[in-house]
mmCIF file of C-alpha atoms in Angstrom:
data_model
loop_
_atom_site.group_PDB
_atom_site.id
_atom_site.type_symbol
_atom_site.label_atom_id
_atom_site.label_comp_id
_atom_site.label_asym_id
_atom_site.label_seq_id
_atom_site.Cartn_x
_atom_site.Cartn_y
_atom_site.Cartn_z
ATOM 1 C CA MET A 1 -16.199 40.848 -10.567
ATOM 2 C CA ASP A 2 -12.611 41.467 -11.630
ATOM 3 C CA ALA A 3 -11.903 39.467 -14.803
ATOM 4 C CA LYS A 4 -8.196 39.112 -13.929
ATOM 5 C CA LEU A 5 -9.271 36.824 -11.068
ATOM 6 C CA VAL A 6 -10.615 34.193 -13.502
ATOM 7 C CA ASN A 7 -7.242 32.975 -14.773
ATOM 8 C CA PRO A 8 -5.990 31.700 -11.394
ATOM 9 C CA PHE A 9 -8.940 29.258 -11.320
ATOM 10 C CA VAL A 10 -8.564 28.109 -14.933
ATOM 11 C CA ASN A 11 -4.809 27.700 -14.436
ATOM 12 C CA ALA A 12 -5.391 25.697 -11.243
ATOM 13 C CA PHE A 13 -7.800 23.351 -13.042
ATOM 14 C CA THR A 14 -5.481 22.854 -16.036
ATOM 15 C CA THR A 15 -2.479 22.272 -13.728
ATOM 16 C CA VAL A 16 -3.942 20.139 -10.913
ATOM 17 C CA MET A 17 -6.238 17.782 -12.846
ATOM 18 C CA PRO A 18 -3.469 16.359 -15.106
ATOM 19 C CA GLN A 19 -1.305 15.876 -11.987
ATOM 20 C CA MET A 20 -4.074 13.598 -10.690
ATOM 21 C CA GLY A 21 -4.004 11.544 -13.895
ATOM 22 C CA PHE A 22 -6.783 13.196 -15.899
ATOM 23 C CA VAL A 23 -6.513 14.159 -19.562
ATOM 24 C CA GLU A 24 -5.609 17.788 -20.106
ATOM 25 C CA PRO A 25 -8.782 19.819 -19.497
ATOM 26 C CA LYS A 26 -10.006 22.255 -22.103
ATOM 27 C CA ARG A 27 -11.908 25.469 -21.505
ATOM 28 C CA THR A 28 -14.991 25.231 -23.714
ATOM 29 C CA LYS A 29 -17.316 28.079 -22.736
ATOM 30 C CA LEU A 30 -17.418 31.270 -20.703
ATOM 31 C CA TYR A 31 -20.631 32.861 -19.385
ATOM 32 C CA MET A 32 -21.631 35.931 -17.387
ATOM 33 C CA ARG A 33 -24.397 35.023 -14.964
ATOM 34 C CA GLU A 34 -26.375 36.698 -12.197
ATOM 35 C CA LYS A 35 -26.417 35.930 -8.454
ATOM 36 C CA ASN A 36 -27.413 32.241 -8.348
ATOM 37 C CA ALA A 37 -25.748 29.134 -9.701
ATOM 38 C CA VAL A 38 -28.055 26.227 -10.543
ATOM 39 C CA SER A 39 -26.775 22.847 -9.376
ATOM 40 C CA LEU A 40 -26.037 20.275 -12.077
ATOM 41 C CA GLY A 41 -26.168 17.482 -9.475
ATOM 42 C CA VAL A 42 -23.066 17.948 -7.318
ATOM 43 C CA SER A 43 -21.871 21.389 -6.223
ATOM 44 C CA VAL A 44 -18.991 22.336 -3.973
ATOM 45 C CA VAL A 45 -18.831 25.893 -2.624
ATOM 46 C CA VAL A 46 -15.587 27.389 -1.289
ATOM 47 C CA GLY A 47 -15.412 30.891 0.175
ATOM 48 C CA PHE A 48 -12.631 33.493 -0.019
ATOM 49 C CA THR A 49 -11.674 36.093 2.592
ATOM 50 C CA LYS A 50 -9.066 38.816 3.194
ATOM 51 C CA GLN A 51 -8.175 40.952 0.122
ATOM 52 C CA VAL A 52 -10.138 38.676 -2.217
ATOM 53 C CA ARG A 53 -13.704 37.950 -1.138
ATOM 54 C CA GLY A 54 -16.471 35.856 -2.559
ATOM 55 C CA ASN A 55 -17.130 32.281 -3.592
ATOM 56 C CA VAL A 56 -16.221 29.674 -6.147
ATOM 57 C CA VAL A 57 -18.521 26.760 -6.994
ATOM 58 C CA TYR A 58 -17.355 23.573 -8.698
ATOM 59 C CA ASN A 59 -20.565 22.386 -10.338
ATOM 60 C CA MET A 60 -20.972 19.050 -12.141
ATOM 61 C CA SER A 61 -23.374 16.214 -12.868
ATOM 62 C CA GLU A 62 -23.390 13.230 -10.554
ATOM 63 C CA ASP A 63 -21.916 11.095 -13.382
ATOM 64 C CA THR A 64 -19.012 13.523 -13.706
ATOM 65 C CA ALA A 65 -18.502 13.494 -9.934
ATOM 66 C CA LYS A 66 -18.447 9.675 -9.903
ATOM 67 C CA TYR A 67 -15.968 9.632 -12.807
ATOM 68 C CA ILE A 68 -13.647 12.067 -11.000
ATOM 69 C CA ALA A 69 -13.995 10.256 -7.662
ATOM 70 C CA SER A 70 -13.215 6.904 -9.313
ATOM 71 C CA ALA A 71 -10.057 8.282 -10.913
ATOM 72 C CA MET A 72 -8.982 9.876 -7.617
ATOM 73 C CA MET A 73 -9.463 6.506 -5.887
ATOM 74 C CA MET A 74 -7.091 4.776 -8.333
ATOM 75 C CA GLY A 75 -9.844 3.495 -10.631
ATOM 76 C CA MET A 76 -12.017 1.961 -7.927
ATOM 77 C CA PRO A 77 -15.545 1.727 -9.389
ATOM 78 C CA VAL A 78 -18.006 4.270 -7.991
ATOM 79 C CA ALA A 79 -21.516 2.932 -8.501
ATOM 80 C CA GLU A 80 -23.179 5.461 -6.204
ATOM 81 C CA PHE A 81 -22.153 8.873 -4.984
ATOM 82 C CA ASP A 82 -21.535 7.742 -1.399
ATOM 83 C CA ALA A 83 -19.549 9.315 1.460
ATOM 84 C CA MET A 84 -16.189 8.170 0.081
ATOM 85 C CA ALA A 85 -16.916 9.612 -3.372
ATOM 86 C CA GLN A 86 -18.167 12.830 -1.773
ATOM 87 C CA SER A 87 -14.944 13.070 0.233
ATOM 88 C CA ALA A 88 -12.889 12.666 -2.957
ATOM 89 C CA ILE A 89 -14.799 15.499 -4.682
ATOM 90 C CA SER A 90 -14.397 17.739 -1.632
ATOM 91 C CA GLU A 91 -10.672 16.993 -1.621
ATOM 92 C CA MET A 92 -10.428 17.802 -5.338
ATOM 93 C CA SER A 93 -12.101 21.163 -4.718
ATOM 94 C CA ASN A 94 -9.667 21.802 -1.850
ATOM 95 C CA MET A 95 -6.695 21.089 -4.110
ATOM 96 C CA LEU A 96 -8.028 23.250 -6.939
ATOM 97 C CA THR A 97 -8.929 26.164 -4.675
ATOM 98 C CA ALA A 98 -5.640 26.043 -2.763
ATOM 99 C CA ASN A 99 -3.789 26.169 -6.072
ATOM 100 C CA ALA A 100 -5.966 29.089 -7.257
ATOM 101 C CA ALA A 101 -5.323 30.869 -3.939
ATOM 102 C CA THR A 102 -1.581 30.390 -4.442
ATOM 103 C CA ASN A 103 -1.948 31.881 -7.935
ATOM 104 C CA ILE A 104 -3.874 34.843 -6.483
ATOM 105 C CA THR A 105 -1.215 35.349 -3.792
ATOM 106 C CA GLY A 106 1.309 35.500 -6.647
ATOM 107 C CA MET A 107 -0.639 38.522 -7.909
ATOM 108 C CA GLY A 108 0.174 40.286 -4.634
ATOM 109 C CA LEU A 109 -3.207 39.724 -2.959
ATOM 110 C CA GLU A 110 -3.707 38.150 0.461
ATOM 111 C CA VAL A 111 -6.375 35.435 0.541
ATOM 112 C CA ASP A 112 -7.749 32.673 2.767
ATOM 113 C CA ILE A 113 -10.156 29.929 1.734
ATOM 114 C CA SER A 114 -12.949 28.245 3.669
ATOM 115 C CA THR A 115 -13.658 24.560 4.104
ATOM 116 C CA PRO A 116 -15.537 23.180 1.072
ATOM 117 C CA SER A 117 -19.292 22.711 1.404
ATOM 118 C CA LEU A 118 -20.644 19.916 -0.813
ATOM 119 C CA SER A 119 -24.300 19.676 -1.861
ATOM 120 C CA VAL A 120 -26.001 16.911 -3.803
ATOM 121 C CA GLY A 121 -29.168 17.444 -5.842
ATOM 122 C CA LYS A 122 -30.222 18.860 -9.163
ATOM 123 C CA ASN A 123 -31.685 22.212 -10.162
ATOM 124 C CA PHE A 124 -31.522 23.971 -6.792
ATOM 125 C CA GLN A 125 -30.112 27.480 -6.662
ATOM 126 C CA ILE A 126 -26.974 28.506 -4.814
ATOM 127 C CA LYS A 127 -26.583 32.224 -4.139
ATOM 128 C CA ILE A 128 -22.929 32.983 -4.727
ATOM 129 C CA SER A 129 -23.013 36.681 -5.569
ATOM 130 C CA ASP A 130 -25.062 39.852 -5.171
ATOM 131 C CA GLY A 131 -24.297 40.711 -8.788
ATOM 132 C CA GLN A 132 -22.691 39.100 -11.796
ATOM 133 C CA TYR A 133 -20.269 36.211 -11.756
ATOM 134 C CA ILE A 134 -18.361 34.271 -14.390
ATOM 135 C CA THR A 135 -18.847 30.610 -15.259
ATOM 136 C CA VAL A 136 -15.994 28.809 -16.992
ATOM 137 C CA GLU A 137 -16.954 25.463 -18.489
ATOM 138 C CA MET A 138 -14.110 22.940 -18.471
ATOM 139 C CA ASP A 139 -14.145 19.695 -20.473
ATOM 140 C CA LEU A 140 -12.362 16.822 -18.781
ATOM 141 C CA GLY A 141 -12.324 14.142 -21.479
ATOM 142 C CA GLY A 142 -16.056 14.466 -22.184
ATOM 143 C CA TYR A 143 -17.015 15.217 -18.570
ATOM 144 C CA VAL A 144 -17.961 18.837 -17.890
ATOM 145 C CA VAL A 145 -17.163 20.809 -14.754
ATOM 146 C CA GLU A 146 -18.469 24.345 -14.432
ATOM 147 C CA ILE A 147 -16.362 26.695 -12.335
ATOM 148 C CA ASP A 148 -18.619 29.495 -11.063
ATOM 149 C CA ILE A 149 -16.371 32.353 -9.970
ATOM 150 C CA ALA A 150 -17.771 35.199 -7.864
ATOM 151 C CA VAL A 151 -14.730 36.806 -6.281
ATOM 152 C CA ASP A 152 -13.519 40.381 -6.170
ATOM 153 C CA THR A 153 -10.802 42.410 -4.499
ATOM 154 C CA GLN A 154 -11.535 44.439 -1.380
ATOM 155 C CA GLN A 155 -9.920 47.804 -0.835
#
């Protein structure tokens, strides 16, 4: 895991979320973890190919996902995490990852991203790496989103 590849994701989150009307996110914690991410309730996995390979997981509680989905749907209440709310979270992950990919391209690396894959459920494991990966915890006005980053450059 190349540490210089973390900033494009943090920068994407701190740039894109305020553009969607959220308070400015704050990075609160940084962890090194091994192989598997553990779902907090809602997890979206996006893959990377070409010169940068690996995965990123946007991991959050269902309450956080409903809060984000509600804000993305212009304040419409989200009582349950239904198909529309799931679509909003998938779209958010698309926007964040596309912005991160643009940031990575600005570093002179060619990259493509996959379609997001959303999973709902708590405490299941998601294998995102064969080794270590970095988790960046972002606070979005009291709602926490973990960004699990397991990407590296290919020679």
